[in-house]
Coordinates of C-alpha atoms in Angstrom, one line a residue:
X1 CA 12.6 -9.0 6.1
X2 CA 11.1 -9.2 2.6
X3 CA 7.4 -9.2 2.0
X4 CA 6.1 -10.4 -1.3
X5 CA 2.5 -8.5 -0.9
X6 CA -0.2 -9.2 -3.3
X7 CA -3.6 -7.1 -2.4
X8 CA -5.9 -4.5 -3.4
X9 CA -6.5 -1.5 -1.3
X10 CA -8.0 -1.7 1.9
X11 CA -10.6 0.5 1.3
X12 CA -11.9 -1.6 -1.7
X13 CA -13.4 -3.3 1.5
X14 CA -15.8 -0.4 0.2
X15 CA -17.0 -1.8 -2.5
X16 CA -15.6 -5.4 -1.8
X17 CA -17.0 -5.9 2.1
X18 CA -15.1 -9.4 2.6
X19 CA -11.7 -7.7 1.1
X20 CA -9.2 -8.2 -1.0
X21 CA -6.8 -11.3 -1.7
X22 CA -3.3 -10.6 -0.1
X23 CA -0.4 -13.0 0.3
X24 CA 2.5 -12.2 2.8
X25 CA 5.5 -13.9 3.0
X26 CA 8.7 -13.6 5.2
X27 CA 11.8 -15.2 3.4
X28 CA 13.4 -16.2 6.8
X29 CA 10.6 -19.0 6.6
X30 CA 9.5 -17.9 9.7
X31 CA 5.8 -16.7 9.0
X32 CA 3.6 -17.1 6.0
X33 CA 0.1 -15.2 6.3
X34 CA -2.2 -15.7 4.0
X35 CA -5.6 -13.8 3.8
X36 CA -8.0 -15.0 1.1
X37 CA -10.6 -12.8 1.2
X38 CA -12.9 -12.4 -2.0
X39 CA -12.7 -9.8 -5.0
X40 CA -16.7 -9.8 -5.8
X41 CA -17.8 -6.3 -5.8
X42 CA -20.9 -5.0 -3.1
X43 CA -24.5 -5.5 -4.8
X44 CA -24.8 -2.6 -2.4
X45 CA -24.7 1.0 -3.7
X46 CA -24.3 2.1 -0.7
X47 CA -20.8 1.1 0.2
X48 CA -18.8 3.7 -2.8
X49 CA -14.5 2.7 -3.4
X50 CA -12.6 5.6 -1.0
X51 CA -9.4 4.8 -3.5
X52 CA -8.7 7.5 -5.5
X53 CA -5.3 6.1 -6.8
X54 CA -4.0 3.1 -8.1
X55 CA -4.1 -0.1 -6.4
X56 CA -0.6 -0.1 -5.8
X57 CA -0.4 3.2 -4.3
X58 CA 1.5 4.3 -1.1
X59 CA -1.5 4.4 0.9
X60 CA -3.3 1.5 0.0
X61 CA -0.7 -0.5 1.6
X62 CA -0.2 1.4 4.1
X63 CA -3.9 0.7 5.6
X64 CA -5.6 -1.5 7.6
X65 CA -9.2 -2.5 8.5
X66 CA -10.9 -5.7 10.3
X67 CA -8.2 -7.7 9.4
X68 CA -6.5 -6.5 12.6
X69 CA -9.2 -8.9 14.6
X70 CA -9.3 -12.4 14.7
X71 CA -12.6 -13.9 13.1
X72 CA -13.5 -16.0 15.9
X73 CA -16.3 -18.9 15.4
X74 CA -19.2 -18.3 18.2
X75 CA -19.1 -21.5 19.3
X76 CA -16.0 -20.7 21.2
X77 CA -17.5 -18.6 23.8
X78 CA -21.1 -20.3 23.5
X79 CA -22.1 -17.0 22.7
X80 CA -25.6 -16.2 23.1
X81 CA -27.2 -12.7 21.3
X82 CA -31.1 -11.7 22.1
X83 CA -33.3 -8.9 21.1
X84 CA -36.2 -7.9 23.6
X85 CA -39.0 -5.8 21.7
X86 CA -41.4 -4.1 23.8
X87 CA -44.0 -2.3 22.2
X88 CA -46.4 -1.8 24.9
X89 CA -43.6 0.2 27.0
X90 CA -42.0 1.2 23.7
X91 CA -38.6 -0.2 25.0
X92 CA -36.0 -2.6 23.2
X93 CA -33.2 -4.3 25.3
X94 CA -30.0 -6.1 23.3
X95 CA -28.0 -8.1 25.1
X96 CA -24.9 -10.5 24.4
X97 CA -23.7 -13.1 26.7
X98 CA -20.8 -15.6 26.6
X99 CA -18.3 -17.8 28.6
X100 CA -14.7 -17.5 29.1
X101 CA -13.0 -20.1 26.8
X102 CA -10.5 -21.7 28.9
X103 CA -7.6 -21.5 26.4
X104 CA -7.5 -17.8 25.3
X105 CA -4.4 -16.9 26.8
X106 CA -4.5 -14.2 29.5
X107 CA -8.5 -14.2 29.6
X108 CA -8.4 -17.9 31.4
X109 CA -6.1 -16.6 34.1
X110 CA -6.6 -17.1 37.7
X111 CA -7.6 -13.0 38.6
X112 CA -8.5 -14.3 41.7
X113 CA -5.8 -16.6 43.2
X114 CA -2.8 -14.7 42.1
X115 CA -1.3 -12.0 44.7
X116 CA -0.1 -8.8 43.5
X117 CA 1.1 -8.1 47.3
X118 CA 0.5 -9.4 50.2
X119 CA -3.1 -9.3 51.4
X120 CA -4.3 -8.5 47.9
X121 CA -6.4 -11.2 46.2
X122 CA -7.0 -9.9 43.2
X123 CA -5.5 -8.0 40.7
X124 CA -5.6 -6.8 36.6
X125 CA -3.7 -9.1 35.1
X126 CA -3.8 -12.7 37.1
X127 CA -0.4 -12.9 36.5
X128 CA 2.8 -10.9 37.2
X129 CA 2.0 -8.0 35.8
X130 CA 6.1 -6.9 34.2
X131 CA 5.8 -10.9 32.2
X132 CA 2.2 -9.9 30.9
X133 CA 3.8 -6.5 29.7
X134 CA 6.5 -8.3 28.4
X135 CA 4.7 -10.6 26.4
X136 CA 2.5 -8.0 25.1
X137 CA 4.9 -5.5 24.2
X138 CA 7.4 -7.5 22.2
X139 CA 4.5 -8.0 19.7
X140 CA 4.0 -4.1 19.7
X141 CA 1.5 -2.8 21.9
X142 CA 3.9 -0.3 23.6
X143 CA 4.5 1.0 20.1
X144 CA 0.9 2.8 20.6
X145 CA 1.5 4.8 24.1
X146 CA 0.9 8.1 24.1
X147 CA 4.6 8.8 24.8
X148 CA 6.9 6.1 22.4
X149 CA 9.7 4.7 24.4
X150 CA 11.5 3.6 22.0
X151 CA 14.3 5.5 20.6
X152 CA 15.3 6.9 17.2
X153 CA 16.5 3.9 15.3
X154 CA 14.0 1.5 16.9
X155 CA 12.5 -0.5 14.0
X156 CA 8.7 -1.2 14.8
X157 CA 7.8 -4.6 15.3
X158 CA 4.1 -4.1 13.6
X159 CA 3.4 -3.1 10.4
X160 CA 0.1 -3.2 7.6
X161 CA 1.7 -6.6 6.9
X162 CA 2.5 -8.0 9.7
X163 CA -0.6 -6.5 12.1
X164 CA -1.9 -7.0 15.4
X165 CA -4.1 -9.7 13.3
X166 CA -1.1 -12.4 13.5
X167 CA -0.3 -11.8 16.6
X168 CA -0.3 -14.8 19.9
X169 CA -0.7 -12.2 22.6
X170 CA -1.2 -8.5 21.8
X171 CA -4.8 -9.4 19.7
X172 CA -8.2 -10.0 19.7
X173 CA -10.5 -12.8 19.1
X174 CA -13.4 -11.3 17.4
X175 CA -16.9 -11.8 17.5
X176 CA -19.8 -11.0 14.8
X177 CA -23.2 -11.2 14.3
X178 CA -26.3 -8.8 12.8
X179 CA -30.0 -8.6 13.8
X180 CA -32.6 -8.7 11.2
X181 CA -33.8 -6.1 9.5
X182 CA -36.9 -5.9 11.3
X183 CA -34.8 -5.8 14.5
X184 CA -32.6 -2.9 13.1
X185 CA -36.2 -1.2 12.2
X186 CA -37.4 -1.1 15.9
X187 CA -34.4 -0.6 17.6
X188 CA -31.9 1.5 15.3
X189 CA -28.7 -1.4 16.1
X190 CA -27.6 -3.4 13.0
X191 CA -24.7 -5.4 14.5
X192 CA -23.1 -6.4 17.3
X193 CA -19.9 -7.5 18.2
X194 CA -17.7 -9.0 21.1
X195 CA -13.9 -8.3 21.5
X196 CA -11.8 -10.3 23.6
X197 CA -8.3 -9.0 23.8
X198 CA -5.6 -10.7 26.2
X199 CA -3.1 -7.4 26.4
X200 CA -5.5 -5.1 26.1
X201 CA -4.1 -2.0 25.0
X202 CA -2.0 0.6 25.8
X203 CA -5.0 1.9 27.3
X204 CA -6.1 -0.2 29.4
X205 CA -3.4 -2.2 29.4
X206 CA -5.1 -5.5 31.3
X207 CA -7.0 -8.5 29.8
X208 CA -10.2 -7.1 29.1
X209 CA -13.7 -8.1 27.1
X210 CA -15.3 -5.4 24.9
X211 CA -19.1 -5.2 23.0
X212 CA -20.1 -2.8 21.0
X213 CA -23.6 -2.4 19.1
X214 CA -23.9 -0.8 16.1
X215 CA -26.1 1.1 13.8
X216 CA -23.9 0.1 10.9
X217 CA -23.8 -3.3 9.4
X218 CA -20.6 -5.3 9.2
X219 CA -20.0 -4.8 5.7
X220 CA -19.9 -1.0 6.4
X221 CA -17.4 -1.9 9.6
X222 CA -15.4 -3.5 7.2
X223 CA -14.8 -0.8 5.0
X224 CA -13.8 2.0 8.0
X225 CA -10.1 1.6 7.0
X226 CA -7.0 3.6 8.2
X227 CA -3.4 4.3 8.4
X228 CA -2.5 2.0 11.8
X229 CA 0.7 1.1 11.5
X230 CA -0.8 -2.4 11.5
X231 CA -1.9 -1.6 15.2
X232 CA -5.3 -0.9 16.9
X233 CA -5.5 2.6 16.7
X234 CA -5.4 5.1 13.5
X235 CA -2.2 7.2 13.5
X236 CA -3.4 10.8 13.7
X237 CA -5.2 12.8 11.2
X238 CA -2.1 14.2 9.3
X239 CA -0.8 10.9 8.4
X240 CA -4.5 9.7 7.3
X241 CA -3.9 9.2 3.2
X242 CA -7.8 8.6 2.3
X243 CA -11.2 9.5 2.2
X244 CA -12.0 6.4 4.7
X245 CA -9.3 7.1 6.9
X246 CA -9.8 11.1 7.2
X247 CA -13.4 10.2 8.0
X248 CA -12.8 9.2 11.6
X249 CA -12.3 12.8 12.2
X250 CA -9.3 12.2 14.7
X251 CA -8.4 16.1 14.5
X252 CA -12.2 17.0 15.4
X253 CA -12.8 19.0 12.9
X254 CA -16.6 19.1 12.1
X255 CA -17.8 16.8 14.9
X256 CA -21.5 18.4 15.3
X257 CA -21.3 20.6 18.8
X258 CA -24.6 21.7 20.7
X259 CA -25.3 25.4 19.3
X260 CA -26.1 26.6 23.0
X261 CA -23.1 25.4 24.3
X262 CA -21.3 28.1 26.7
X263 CA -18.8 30.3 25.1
X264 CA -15.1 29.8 26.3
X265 CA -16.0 26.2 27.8
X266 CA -14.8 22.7 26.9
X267 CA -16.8 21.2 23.9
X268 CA -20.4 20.0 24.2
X269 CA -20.8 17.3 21.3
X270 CA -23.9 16.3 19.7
X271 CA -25.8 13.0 20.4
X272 CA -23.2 11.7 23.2
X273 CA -23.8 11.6 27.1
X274 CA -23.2 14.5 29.1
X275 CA -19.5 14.9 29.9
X276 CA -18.1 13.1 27.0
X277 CA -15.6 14.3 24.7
X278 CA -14.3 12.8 21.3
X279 CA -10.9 11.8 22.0
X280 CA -9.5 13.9 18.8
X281 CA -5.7 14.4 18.4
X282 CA -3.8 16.1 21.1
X283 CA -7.1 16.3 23.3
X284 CA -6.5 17.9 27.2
X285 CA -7.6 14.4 28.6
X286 CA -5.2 11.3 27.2
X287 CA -3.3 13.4 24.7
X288 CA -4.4 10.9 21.7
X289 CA -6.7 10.0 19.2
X290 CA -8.4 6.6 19.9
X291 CA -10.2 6.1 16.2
X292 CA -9.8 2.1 15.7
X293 CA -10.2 0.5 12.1
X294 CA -13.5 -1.1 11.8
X295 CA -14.6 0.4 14.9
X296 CA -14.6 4.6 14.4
X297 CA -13.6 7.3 16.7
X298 CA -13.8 6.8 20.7
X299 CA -15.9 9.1 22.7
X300 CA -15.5 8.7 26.7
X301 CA -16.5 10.3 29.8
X302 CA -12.7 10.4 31.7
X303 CA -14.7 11.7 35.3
X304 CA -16.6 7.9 35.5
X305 CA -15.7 5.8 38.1
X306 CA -13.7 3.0 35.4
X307 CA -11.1 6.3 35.5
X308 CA -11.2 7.7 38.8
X309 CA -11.8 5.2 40.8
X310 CA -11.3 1.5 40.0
X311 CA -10.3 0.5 36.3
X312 CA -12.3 -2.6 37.3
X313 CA -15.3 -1.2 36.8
X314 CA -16.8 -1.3 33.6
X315 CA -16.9 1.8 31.2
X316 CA -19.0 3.4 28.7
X317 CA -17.9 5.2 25.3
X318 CA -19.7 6.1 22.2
X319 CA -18.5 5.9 18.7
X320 CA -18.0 8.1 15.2
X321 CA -17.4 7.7 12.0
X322 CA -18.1 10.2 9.4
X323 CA -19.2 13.0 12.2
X324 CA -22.0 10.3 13.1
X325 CA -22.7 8.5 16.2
X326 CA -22.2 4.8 15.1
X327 CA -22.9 3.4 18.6
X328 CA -22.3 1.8 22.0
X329 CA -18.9 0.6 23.6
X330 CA -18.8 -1.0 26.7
X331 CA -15.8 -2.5 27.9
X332 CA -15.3 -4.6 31.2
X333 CA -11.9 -6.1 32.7
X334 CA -11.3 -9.9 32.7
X335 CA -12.2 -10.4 36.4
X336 CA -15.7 -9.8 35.6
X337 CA -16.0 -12.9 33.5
X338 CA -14.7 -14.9 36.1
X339 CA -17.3 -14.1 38.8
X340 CA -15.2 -11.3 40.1
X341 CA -17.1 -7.7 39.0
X342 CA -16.6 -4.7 40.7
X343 CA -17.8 -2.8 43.1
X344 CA -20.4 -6.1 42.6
X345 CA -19.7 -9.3 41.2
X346 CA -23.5 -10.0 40.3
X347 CA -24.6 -6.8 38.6
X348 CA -23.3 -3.6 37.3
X349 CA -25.8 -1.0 35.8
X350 CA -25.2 2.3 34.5
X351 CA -27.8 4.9 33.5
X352 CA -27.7 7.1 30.9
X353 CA -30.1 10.1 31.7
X354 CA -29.1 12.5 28.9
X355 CA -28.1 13.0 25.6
X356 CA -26.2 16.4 24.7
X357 CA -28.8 18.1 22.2
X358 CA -30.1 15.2 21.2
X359 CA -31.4 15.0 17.6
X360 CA -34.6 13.2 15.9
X361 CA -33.0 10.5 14.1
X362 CA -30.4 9.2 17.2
X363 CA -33.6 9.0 19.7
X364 CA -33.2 5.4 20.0
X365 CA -29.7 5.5 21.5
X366 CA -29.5 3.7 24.7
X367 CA -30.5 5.1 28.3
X368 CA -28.9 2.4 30.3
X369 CA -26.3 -0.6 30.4
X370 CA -26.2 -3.9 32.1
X371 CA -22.9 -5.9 32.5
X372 CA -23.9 -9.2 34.5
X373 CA -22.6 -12.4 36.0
X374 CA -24.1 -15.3 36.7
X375 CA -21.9 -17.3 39.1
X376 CA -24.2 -20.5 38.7
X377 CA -23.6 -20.4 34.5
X378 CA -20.5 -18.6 34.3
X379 CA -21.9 -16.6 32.2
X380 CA -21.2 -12.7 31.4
X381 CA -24.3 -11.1 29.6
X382 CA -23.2 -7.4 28.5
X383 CA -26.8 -4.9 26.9
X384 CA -28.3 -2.1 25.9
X385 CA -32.2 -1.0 26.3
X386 CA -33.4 2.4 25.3
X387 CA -36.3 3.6 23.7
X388 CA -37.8 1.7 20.3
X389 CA -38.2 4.1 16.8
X390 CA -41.2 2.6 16.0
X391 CA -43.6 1.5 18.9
X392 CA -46.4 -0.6 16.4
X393 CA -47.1 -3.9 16.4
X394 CA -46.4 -6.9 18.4
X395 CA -43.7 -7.8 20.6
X396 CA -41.6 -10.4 20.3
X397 CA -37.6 -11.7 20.5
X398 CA -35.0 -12.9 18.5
X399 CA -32.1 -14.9 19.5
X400 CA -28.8 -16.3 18.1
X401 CA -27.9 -19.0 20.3
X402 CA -24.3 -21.1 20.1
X403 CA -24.3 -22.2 23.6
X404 CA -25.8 -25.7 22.3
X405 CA -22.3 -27.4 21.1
X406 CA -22.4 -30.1 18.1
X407 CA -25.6 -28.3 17.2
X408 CA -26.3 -25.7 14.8
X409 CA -27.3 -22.2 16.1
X410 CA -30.8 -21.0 16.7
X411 CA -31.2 -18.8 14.1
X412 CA -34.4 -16.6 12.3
X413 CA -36.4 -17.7 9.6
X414 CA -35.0 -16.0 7.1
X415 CA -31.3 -15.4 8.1
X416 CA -27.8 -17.1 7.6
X417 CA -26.1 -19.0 10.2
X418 CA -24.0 -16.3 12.1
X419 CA -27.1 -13.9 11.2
X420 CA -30.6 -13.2 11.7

């Protein structure tokens, strides 16, 4: 294949937050992507150029960023996003809900109807589970396992070219929307955004839903670039070629630890739950980094019940970029949005008691999530609440709402359709 590739670097999405202009083109005839994405520079002075070469330098083609996701209209999912301020209990709750959109392939499958074995109702995939890994791996989501299968002279299927991002099974429909500034203010959360990924991953490797709120605004998400091999996750921190990519940290070096921690123990990061660990390079619990473009570095808790008990049950993680704590992650299986949570299909709540040495500027991180289902609906609602940064004033909500169709979404006063 020949690839006729027209684009500035990745990180530009730095300085240029919707990206660069890049044409790819396979000779065969068989694919033509085009991503037309605009050159204007960020007003922002916030957001500096990573490049420190030439635009057509190795590693600027070599990297990706949010490309890898489908930009997904809301109106798909009839998504719904609220913010809750309290300021006489001083509490904020953020919460996004959505429906499953019958013609996503793998997310619309029958979980509950299709036997695994005999006597089992249910299962991950809601089909036969060798087919779904089929599917999902021809498009190159086994080229990300922790141990490669494939031999020496195996050619990979994905590459910054042809990513994830052009995918029909192994991808994921993308969802993005920010809160106002007044909003970000109280509650410390910028932007929030749903994933809904068919394969999954390598790990888990099921049709799952993921949300994650962030402190960082989508502009900033979009310029988190790094060497992927046109996958989901950043190749380790050896083969990272710029200042963007080396700053999810995936060897650990840096991450802020708790000063008190007990000599000769495991590490006892800063700012995360108790229990978690960064999942650097080579870590004793999966072996692998899992830093994602656009997303940052993975932090999880491996003893909660999602890992030793029932991959069905929804998980937790934090994320980093940039030895910071970025945000929230929480990530349910399929089943849930079809009425079919576990260990209950109505309600799953997980408290968050403690932060490791917490410091003064994270206090607003969350103390609890809520994954629901509301079987009358069919609706999933996934949030956040924790305490607000600034208790003044009056309370009040804000909500994006795309559940109307033919209609245009509720929207604030001041903001953009798609934002507050």
């Amino acid at each position: 294949m020949k690839c006729l590739v027209l684009s500035f670097a990745s990180t530009i999405l730095a300085t240029s937050p919707t990206g660069a202009f890049a044409l790819d083109v396979d000779t065969t005839g068989s694919r033509v992507a085009i991503n037309n994405r605009s050159l204007k520079k960020s007003k922002s002075k916030k957001f500096k150029s990573s490049v420190t070469s030439s635009p057509t330098s190795t590693c600027d083609t070599l990297e990706n960023g949010s490309e890898v996701y489908i930009s997904t209209p809301n109106e798909e999912v009839e998504l719904k996003q609220e913010a809750v301020i309290d300021t006489a209990t001083c509490e904020y709750k953020i919460s996004i809900s959505f429906k499953v959109n019958e013609e996503y392939t793998f997310l619309s499958n029958d979980f509950e109807n299709f036997e695994l074995e005999p006597g089992d109702d249910q299962n991950l995939f809601g089909m036969d589970p060798a087919e779904h890994a089929r599917l999902c791996n021809s498009e190159g989501r086994s080229e990300d396992a922790p141990e490669n299968p494939n031999p020496p002279d195996h050619v990979p299927v994905l590459s910054a070219q042809n990513h994830v991002g052009l995918n029909k099974y192994f991808k994921d429909y993308s969802f993005k929307n920010e809160f106002s500034k007044k909003t970000l203010k109280k509650t410390g959360y910028q932007t929030v955004t749903l994933g809904g990924s068919p394969c999954g991953t390598v790990t888990p490797p099921f049709p799952q839903y993921s949300v994650h709120f962030y402190s960082k605004s989508i502009d900033f998400l979009n310029s988190m670039t790094c060497v992927s091999g046109g996958g989901f996750f950043c190749k380790p921190q050896t083969e990272q070629c710029s200042e963007s990519g080396r700053k999810f940290n995936l060897d650990g070096e840096g991450l802020p630890k708790c000063k008190d921690a007990p000599l000769g123990g495991p590490p006892v990061y800063q700012n995360v739950p108790r229990g978690t660990i960064w999942t650097t390079d080579g870590n004793p619990a999966n072996g692998i980094s899992i830093g994602t473009p656009g997303m940052g570095l993975h932090g999880a808790n491996f003893g909660d019940d999602h890992f030793v008990n029932d991959q069905r049950i929804p998980v937790n993680f934090m994320l980093n970029y940039d030895k910071e704590v970025i945000g929230n992650h929480i990530l349910i299986w399929g089943g849930w949005a079809k009425g079919l949570g576990k260990p209950d299909a109505n309600e799953y709540v997980n408290e968050i008691p403690e932060y490791n040495c917490p410091t003064a500027d994270k206090s607003y991180l969350a103390n609890k999530s809520i994954v629901e289902f509301d079987h009358a609906s069919k609706r999933t609602t996934i949030s956040i609440a924790g305490p607000l940064k600034d208790c003044s004033g009056v309370s009040y909500r804000e909500v994006l709402d795309y559940t109307k169709k033919g209609k245009q979404a509720k929207k604030g006063k001041k903001g953009k359709k798609g934002k507050y």
